[in-house]
Coordinates of N, CA and C in Angstrom, one line a residue:
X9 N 2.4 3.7 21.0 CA 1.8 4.1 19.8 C 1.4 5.6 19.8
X10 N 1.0 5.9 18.7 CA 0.1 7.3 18.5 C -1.2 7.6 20.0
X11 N -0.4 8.3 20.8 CA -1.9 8.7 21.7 C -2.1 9.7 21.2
X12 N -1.4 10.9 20.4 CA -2.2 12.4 20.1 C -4.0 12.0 19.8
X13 N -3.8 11.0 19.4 CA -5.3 10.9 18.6 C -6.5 11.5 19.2
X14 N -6.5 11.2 20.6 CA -7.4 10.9 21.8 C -7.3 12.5 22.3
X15 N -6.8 13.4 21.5 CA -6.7 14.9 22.1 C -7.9 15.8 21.9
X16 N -9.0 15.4 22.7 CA -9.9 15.7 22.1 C -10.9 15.7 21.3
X17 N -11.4 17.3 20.7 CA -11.9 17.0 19.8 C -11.3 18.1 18.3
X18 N -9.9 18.2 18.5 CA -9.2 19.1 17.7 C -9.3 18.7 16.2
X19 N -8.9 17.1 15.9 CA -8.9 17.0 14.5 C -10.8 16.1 13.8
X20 N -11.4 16.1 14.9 CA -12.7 15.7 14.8 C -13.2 15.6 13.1
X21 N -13.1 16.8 12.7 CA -13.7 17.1 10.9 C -12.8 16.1 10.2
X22 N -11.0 16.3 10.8 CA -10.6 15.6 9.5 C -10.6 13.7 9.6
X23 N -10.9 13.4 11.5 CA -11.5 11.9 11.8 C -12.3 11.4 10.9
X24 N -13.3 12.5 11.1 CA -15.1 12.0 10.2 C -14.7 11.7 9.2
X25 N -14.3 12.6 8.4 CA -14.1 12.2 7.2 C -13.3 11.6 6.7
X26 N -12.1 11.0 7.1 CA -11.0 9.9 6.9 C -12.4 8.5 7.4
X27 N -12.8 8.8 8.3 CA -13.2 7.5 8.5 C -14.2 6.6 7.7
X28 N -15.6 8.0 7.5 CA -16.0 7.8 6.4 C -15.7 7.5 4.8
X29 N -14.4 7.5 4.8 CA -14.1 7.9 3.1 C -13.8 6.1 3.5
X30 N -13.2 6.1 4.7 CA -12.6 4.2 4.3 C -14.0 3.4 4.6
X31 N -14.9 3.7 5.0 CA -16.3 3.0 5.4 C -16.5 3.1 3.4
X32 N -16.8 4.1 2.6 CA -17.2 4.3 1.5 C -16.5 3.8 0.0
X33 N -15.1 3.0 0.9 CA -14.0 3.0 -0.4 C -14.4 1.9 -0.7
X34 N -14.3 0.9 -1.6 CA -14.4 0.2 -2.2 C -12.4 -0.7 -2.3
X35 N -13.0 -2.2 -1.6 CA -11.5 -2.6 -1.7 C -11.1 -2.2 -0.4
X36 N -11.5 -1.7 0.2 CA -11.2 -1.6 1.9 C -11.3 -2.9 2.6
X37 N -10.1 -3.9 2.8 CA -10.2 -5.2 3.3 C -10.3 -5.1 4.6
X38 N -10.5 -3.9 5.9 CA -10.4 -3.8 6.9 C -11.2 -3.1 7.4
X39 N -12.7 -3.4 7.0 CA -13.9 -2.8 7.5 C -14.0 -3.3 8.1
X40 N -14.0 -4.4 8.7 CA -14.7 -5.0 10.0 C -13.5 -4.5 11.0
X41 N -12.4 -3.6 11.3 CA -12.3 -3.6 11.9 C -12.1 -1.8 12.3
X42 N -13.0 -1.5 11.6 CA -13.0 0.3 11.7 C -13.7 0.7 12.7
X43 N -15.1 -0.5 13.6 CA -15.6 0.2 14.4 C -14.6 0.3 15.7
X44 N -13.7 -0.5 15.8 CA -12.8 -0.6 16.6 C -12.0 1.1 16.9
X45 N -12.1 1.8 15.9 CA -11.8 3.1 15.5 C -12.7 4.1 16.9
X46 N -14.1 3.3 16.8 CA -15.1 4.1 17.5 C -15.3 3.7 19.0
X47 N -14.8 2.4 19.5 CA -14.7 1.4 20.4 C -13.5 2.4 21.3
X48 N -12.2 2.9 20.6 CA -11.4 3.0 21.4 C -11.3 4.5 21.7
X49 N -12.5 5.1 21.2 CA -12.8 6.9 21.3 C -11.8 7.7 20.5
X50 N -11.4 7.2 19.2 CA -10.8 7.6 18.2 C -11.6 8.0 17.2
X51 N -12.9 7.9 16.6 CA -13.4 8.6 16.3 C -15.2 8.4 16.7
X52 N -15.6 9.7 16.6 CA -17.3 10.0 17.3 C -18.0 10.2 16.2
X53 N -19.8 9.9 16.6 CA -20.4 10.4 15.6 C -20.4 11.9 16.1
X54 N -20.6 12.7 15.2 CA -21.0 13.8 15.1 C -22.0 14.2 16.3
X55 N -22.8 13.4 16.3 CA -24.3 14.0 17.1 C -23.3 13.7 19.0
X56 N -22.7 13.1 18.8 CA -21.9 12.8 20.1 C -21.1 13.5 21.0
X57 N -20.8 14.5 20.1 CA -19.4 16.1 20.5 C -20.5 16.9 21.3
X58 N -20.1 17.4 21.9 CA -20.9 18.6 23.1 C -19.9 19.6 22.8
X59 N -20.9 21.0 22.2 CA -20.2 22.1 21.9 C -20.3 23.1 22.9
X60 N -19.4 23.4 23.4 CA -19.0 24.2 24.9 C -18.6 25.8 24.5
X61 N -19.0 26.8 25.2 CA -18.0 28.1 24.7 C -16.6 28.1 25.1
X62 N -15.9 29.2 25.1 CA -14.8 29.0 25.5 C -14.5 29.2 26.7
X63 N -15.5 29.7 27.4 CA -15.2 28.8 28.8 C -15.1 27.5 29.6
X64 N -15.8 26.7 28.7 CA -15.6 25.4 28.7 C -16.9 25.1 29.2
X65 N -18.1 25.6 29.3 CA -19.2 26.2 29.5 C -20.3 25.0 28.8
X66 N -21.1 24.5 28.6 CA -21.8 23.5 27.6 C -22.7 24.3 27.4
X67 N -23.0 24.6 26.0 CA -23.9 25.7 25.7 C -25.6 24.5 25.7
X68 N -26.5 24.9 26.7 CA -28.0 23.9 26.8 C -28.8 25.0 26.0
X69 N -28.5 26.4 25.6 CA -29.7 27.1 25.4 C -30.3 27.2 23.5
X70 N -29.0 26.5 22.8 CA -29.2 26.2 21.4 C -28.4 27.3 20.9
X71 N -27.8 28.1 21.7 CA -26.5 28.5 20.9 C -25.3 28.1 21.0
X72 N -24.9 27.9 19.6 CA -23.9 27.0 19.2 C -22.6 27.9 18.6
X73 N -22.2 29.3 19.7 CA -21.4 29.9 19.0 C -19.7 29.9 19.4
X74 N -19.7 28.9 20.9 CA -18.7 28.5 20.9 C -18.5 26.9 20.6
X75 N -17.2 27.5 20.0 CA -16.4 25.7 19.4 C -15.4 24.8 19.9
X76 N -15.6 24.8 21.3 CA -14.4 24.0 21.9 C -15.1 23.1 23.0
X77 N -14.2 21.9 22.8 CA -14.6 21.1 23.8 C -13.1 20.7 24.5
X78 N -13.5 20.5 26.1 CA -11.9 20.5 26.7 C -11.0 21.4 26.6
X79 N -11.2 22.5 26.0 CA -10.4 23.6 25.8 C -9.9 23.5 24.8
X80 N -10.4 22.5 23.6 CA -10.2 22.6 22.2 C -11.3 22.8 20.9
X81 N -10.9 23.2 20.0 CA -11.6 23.7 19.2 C -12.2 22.2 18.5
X82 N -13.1 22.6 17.7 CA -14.1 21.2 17.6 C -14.8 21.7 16.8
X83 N -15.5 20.7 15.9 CA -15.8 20.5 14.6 C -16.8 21.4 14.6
X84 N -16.8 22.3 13.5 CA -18.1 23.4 13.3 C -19.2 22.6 13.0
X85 N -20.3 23.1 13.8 CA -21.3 22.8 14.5 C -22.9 22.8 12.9
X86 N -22.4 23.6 11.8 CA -23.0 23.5 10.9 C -23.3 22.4 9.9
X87 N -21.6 22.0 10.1 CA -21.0 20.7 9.4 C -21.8 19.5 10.4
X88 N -22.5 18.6 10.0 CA -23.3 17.8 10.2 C -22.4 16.2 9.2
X89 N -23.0 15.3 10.1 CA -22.6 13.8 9.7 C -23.1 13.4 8.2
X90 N -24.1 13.7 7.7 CA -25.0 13.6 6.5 C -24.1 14.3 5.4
X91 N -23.5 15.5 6.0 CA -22.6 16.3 4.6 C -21.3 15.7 4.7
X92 N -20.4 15.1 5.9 CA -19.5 14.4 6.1 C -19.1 13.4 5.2
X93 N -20.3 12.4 5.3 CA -20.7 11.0 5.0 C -21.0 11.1 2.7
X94 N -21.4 12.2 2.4 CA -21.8 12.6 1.2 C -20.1 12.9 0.7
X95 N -19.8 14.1 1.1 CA -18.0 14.6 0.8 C -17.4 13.0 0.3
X96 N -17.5 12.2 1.5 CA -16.2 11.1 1.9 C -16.7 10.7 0.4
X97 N -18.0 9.6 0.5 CA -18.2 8.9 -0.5 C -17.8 9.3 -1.8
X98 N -18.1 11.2 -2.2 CA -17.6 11.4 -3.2 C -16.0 11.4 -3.8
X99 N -15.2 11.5 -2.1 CA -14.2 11.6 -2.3 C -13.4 10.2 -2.7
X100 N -14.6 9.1 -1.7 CA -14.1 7.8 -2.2 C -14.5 7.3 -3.6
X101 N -15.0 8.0 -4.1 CA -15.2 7.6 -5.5 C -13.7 8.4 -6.4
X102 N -13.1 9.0 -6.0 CA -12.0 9.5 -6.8 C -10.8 8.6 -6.5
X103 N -11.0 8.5 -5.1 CA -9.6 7.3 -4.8 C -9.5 6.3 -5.3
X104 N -11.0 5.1 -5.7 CA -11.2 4.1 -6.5 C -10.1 4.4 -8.0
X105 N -10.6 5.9 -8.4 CA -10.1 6.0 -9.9 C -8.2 6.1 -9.7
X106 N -8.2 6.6 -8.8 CA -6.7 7.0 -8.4 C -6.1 6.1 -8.0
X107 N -6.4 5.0 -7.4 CA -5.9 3.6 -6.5 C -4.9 2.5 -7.7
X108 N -5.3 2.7 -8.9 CA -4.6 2.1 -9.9 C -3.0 3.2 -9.7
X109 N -3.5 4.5 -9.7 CA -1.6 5.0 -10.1 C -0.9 5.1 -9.1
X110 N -1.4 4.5 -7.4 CA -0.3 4.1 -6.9 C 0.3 2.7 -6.5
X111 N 1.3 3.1 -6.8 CA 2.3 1.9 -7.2 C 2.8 1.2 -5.7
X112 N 2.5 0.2 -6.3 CA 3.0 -1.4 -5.0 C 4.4 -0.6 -4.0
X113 N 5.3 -0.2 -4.5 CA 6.7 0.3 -4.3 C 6.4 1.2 -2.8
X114 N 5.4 2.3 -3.3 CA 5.2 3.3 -2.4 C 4.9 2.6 -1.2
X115 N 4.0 2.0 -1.5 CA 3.0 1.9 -0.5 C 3.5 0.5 0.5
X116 N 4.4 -0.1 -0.2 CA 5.5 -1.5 0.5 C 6.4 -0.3 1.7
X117 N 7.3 0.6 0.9 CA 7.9 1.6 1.7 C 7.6 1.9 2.7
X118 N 5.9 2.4 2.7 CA 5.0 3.4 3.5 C 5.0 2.1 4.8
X119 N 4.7 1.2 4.6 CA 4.6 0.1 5.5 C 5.5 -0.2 6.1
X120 N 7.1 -0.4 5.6 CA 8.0 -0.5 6.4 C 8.3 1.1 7.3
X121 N 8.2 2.1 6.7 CA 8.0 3.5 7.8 C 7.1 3.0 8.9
X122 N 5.9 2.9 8.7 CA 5.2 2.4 9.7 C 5.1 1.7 10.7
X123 N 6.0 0.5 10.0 CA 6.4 -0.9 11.1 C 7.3 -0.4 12.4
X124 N 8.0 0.3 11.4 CA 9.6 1.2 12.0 C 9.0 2.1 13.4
X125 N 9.0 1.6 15.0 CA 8.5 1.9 15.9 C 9.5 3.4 16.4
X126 N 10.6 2.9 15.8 CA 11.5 4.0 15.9 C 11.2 5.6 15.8
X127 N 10.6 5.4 14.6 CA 10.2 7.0 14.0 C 9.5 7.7 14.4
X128 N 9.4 8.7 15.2 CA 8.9 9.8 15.8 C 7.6 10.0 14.8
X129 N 6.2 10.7 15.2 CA 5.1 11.0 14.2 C 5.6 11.8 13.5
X130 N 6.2 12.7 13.7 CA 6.3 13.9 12.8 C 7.4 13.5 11.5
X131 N 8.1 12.5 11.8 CA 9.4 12.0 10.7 C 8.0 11.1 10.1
X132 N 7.0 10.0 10.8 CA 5.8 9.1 9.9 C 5.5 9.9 9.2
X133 N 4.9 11.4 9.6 CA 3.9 11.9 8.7 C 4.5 12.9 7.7
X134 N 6.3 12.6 7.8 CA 6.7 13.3 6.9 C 6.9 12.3 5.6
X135 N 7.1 11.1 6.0 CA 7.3 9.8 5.0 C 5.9 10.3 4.3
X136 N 4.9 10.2 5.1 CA 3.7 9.8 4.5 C 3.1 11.3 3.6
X137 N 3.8 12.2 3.7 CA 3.8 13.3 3.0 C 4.6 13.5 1.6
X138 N 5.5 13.4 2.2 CA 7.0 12.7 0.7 C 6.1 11.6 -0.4
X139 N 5.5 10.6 0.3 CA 4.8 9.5 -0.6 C 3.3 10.7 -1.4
X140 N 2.4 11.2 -0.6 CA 1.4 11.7 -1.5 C 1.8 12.4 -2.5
X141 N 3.2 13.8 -2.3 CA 4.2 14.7 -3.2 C 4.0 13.9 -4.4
X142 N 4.8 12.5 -4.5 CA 5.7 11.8 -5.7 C 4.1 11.3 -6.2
X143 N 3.2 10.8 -5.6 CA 2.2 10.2 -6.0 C 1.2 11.3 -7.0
X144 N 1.3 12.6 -6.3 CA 0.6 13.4 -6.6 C 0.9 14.1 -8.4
X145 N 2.4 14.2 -8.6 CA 3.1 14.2 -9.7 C 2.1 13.6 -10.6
X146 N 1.9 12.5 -10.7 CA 1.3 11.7 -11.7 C 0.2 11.9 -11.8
X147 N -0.9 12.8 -11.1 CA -1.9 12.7 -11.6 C -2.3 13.7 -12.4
X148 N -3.5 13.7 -13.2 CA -3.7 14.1 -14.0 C -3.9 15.9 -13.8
X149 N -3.7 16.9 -14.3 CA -3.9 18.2 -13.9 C -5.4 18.4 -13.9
X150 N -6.4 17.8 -14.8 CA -7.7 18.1 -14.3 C -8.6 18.1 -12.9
X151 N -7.5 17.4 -12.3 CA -7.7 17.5 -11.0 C -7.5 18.4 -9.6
X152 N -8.0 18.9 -9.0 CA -7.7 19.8 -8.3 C -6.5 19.0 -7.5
X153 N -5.1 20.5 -7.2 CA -4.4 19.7 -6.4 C -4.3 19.4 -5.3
X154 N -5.3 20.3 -4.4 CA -5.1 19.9 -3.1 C -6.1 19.0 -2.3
X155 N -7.4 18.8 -3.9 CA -8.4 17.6 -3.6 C -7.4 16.3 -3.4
X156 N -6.4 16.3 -4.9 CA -5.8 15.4 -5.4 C -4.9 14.5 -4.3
X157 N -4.3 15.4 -3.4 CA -3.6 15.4 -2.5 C -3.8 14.5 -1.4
X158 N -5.2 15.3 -0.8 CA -6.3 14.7 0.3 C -6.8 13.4 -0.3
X159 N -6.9 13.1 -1.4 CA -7.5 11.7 -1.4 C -6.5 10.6 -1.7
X160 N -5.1 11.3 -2.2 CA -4.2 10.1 -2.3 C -3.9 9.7 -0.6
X161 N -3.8 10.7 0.1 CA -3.7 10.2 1.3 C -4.2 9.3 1.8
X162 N -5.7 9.7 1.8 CA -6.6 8.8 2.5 C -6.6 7.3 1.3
X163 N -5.6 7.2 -0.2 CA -6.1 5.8 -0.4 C -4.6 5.2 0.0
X164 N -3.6 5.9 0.4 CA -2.8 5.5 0.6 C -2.8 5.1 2.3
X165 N -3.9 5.4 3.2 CA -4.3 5.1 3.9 C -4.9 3.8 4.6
X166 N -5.4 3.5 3.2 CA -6.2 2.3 3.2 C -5.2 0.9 2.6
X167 N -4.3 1.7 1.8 CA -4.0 0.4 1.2 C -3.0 0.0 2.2
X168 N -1.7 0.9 3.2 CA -1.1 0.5 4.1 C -2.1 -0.7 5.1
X169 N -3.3 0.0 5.5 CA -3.8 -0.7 6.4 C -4.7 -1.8 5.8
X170 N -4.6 -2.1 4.3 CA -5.4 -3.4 3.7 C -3.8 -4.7 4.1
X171 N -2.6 -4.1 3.6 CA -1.5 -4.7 3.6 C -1.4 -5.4 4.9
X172 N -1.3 -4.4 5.9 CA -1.0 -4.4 8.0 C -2.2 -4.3 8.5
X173 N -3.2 -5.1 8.4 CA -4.2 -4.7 9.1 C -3.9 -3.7 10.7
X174 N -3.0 -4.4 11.3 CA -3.0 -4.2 13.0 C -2.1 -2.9 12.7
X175 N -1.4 -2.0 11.8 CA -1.2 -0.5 11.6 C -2.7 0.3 11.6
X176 N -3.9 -0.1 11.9 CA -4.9 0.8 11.3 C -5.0 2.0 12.4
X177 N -3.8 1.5 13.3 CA -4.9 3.1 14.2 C -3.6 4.3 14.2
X178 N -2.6 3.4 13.9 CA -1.3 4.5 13.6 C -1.5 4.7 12.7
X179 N -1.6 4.2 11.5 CA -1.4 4.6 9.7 C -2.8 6.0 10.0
X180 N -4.1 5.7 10.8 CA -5.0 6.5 10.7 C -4.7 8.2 11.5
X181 N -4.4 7.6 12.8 CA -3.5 9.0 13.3 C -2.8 9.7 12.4
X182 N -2.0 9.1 12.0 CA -0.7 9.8 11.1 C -1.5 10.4 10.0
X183 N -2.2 9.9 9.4 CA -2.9 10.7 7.9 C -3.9 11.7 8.9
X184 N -4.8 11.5 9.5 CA -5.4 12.5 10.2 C -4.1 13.5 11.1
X185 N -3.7 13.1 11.1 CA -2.5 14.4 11.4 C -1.9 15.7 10.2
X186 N -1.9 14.4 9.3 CA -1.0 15.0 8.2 C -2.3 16.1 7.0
X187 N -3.6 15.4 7.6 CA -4.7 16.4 6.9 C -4.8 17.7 7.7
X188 N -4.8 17.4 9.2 CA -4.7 18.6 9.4 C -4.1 19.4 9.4
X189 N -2.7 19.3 9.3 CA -1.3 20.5 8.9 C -1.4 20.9 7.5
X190 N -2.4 20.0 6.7 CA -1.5 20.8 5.4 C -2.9 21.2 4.6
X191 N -4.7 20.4 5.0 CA -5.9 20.6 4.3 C -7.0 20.9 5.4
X192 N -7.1 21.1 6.5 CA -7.3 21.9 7.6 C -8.4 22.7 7.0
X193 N -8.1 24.0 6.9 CA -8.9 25.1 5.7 C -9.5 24.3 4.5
X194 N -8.6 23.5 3.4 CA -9.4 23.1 2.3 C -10.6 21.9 2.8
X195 N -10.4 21.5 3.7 CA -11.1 20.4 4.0 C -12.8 21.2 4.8
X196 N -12.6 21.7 5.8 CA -13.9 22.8 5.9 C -14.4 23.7 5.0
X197 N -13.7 24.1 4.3 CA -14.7 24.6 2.9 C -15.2 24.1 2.5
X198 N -14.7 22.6 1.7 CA -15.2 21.6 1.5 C -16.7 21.1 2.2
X199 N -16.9 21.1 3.2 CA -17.7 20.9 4.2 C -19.2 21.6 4.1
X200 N -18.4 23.2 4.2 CA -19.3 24.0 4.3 C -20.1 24.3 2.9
X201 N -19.3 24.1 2.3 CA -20.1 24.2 0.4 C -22.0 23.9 0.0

């Protein structure tokens, strides 16, 4: 299966917040098995990450001006679980409204890509990219597009893994992969706001 997950603490910001948004969504049939997310060191709380310089150094003196742990970069240290937890919710309040315009079709597809052990991550998280594109078309232009983007993901997230329960830690890799290649930047501004 997906082991990139466990690399660290490189995609940490876009974890938190994938995780939280499906703790917050409404219609998430697979909460009880999200702590399992935290069980298998796939995702941490926030207060849990040790910020190291770049020597790999563990900063004890309360400066917090390097960001790497393991020799990876790691969640900015300003961004806190409380602003994480606020973002997601808001963001899961958009996917609720959005969760009606995606269509059974996609998201049947998205499941058989998934099933498909065959496919390399990078071909999943291209499916799973191609699906938010066509999804994204439809929504309304009031909406920011690259908000729009990030939250079809994450509901297209949830509904694969309401379908497949036992997809929840590859369907979650894969979208936490696919946030960080393409909302990485939009997603920490976000944060930092």
């Amino acid at each position: 299966m997906e082991q990139d997950i466990h690399s660290g603490g490189f995609n940490q910001m876009e974890r938190m917040l994938l995780f939280a948004f499906l703790e917050e969504s409404s219609g998430c049939e697979f909460k009880e098995q999200l702590p399992s997310l935290r069980s298998q060191g796939i995702v941490y709380p926030l207060q849990d990450i040790l910020y190291c310089d770049s020597d790999g150094e563990l900063q004890t003196d309360g400066n917090r001006s390097g960001h790497f742990q393991n020799g990876e970069q790691v969640f900015d240290p300003e961004v806190n679980e409380e602003i994480v937890r606020t973002i997601a919710a808001q963001l899961a309040e958009i996917g609720d409204q959005l969760d009606k315009e995606v269509k059974a079709k996609v998201v049947n597809d998205l499941v058989q890509h998934f099933l498909n052990e065959n496919l390399s991550r990078e071909e999943i998280t291209r499916c799973l990219s191609q699906a938010v594109e066509v999804l994204a078309r439809a929504i309304p232009s009031d909406l920011e597009r690259e908000k729009a983007m990030l939250v079809l993901a994450m509901v297209l997230t949830k509904k694969v893994a309401n379908k497949v329960p036992f997809l929840l830690q590859r369907v979650f890799s894969t979208t936490v992969n696919y946030i960080s290649q393409h909302f990485h930047g939009y997603v920490a501004r976000m944060l930092r706001e």
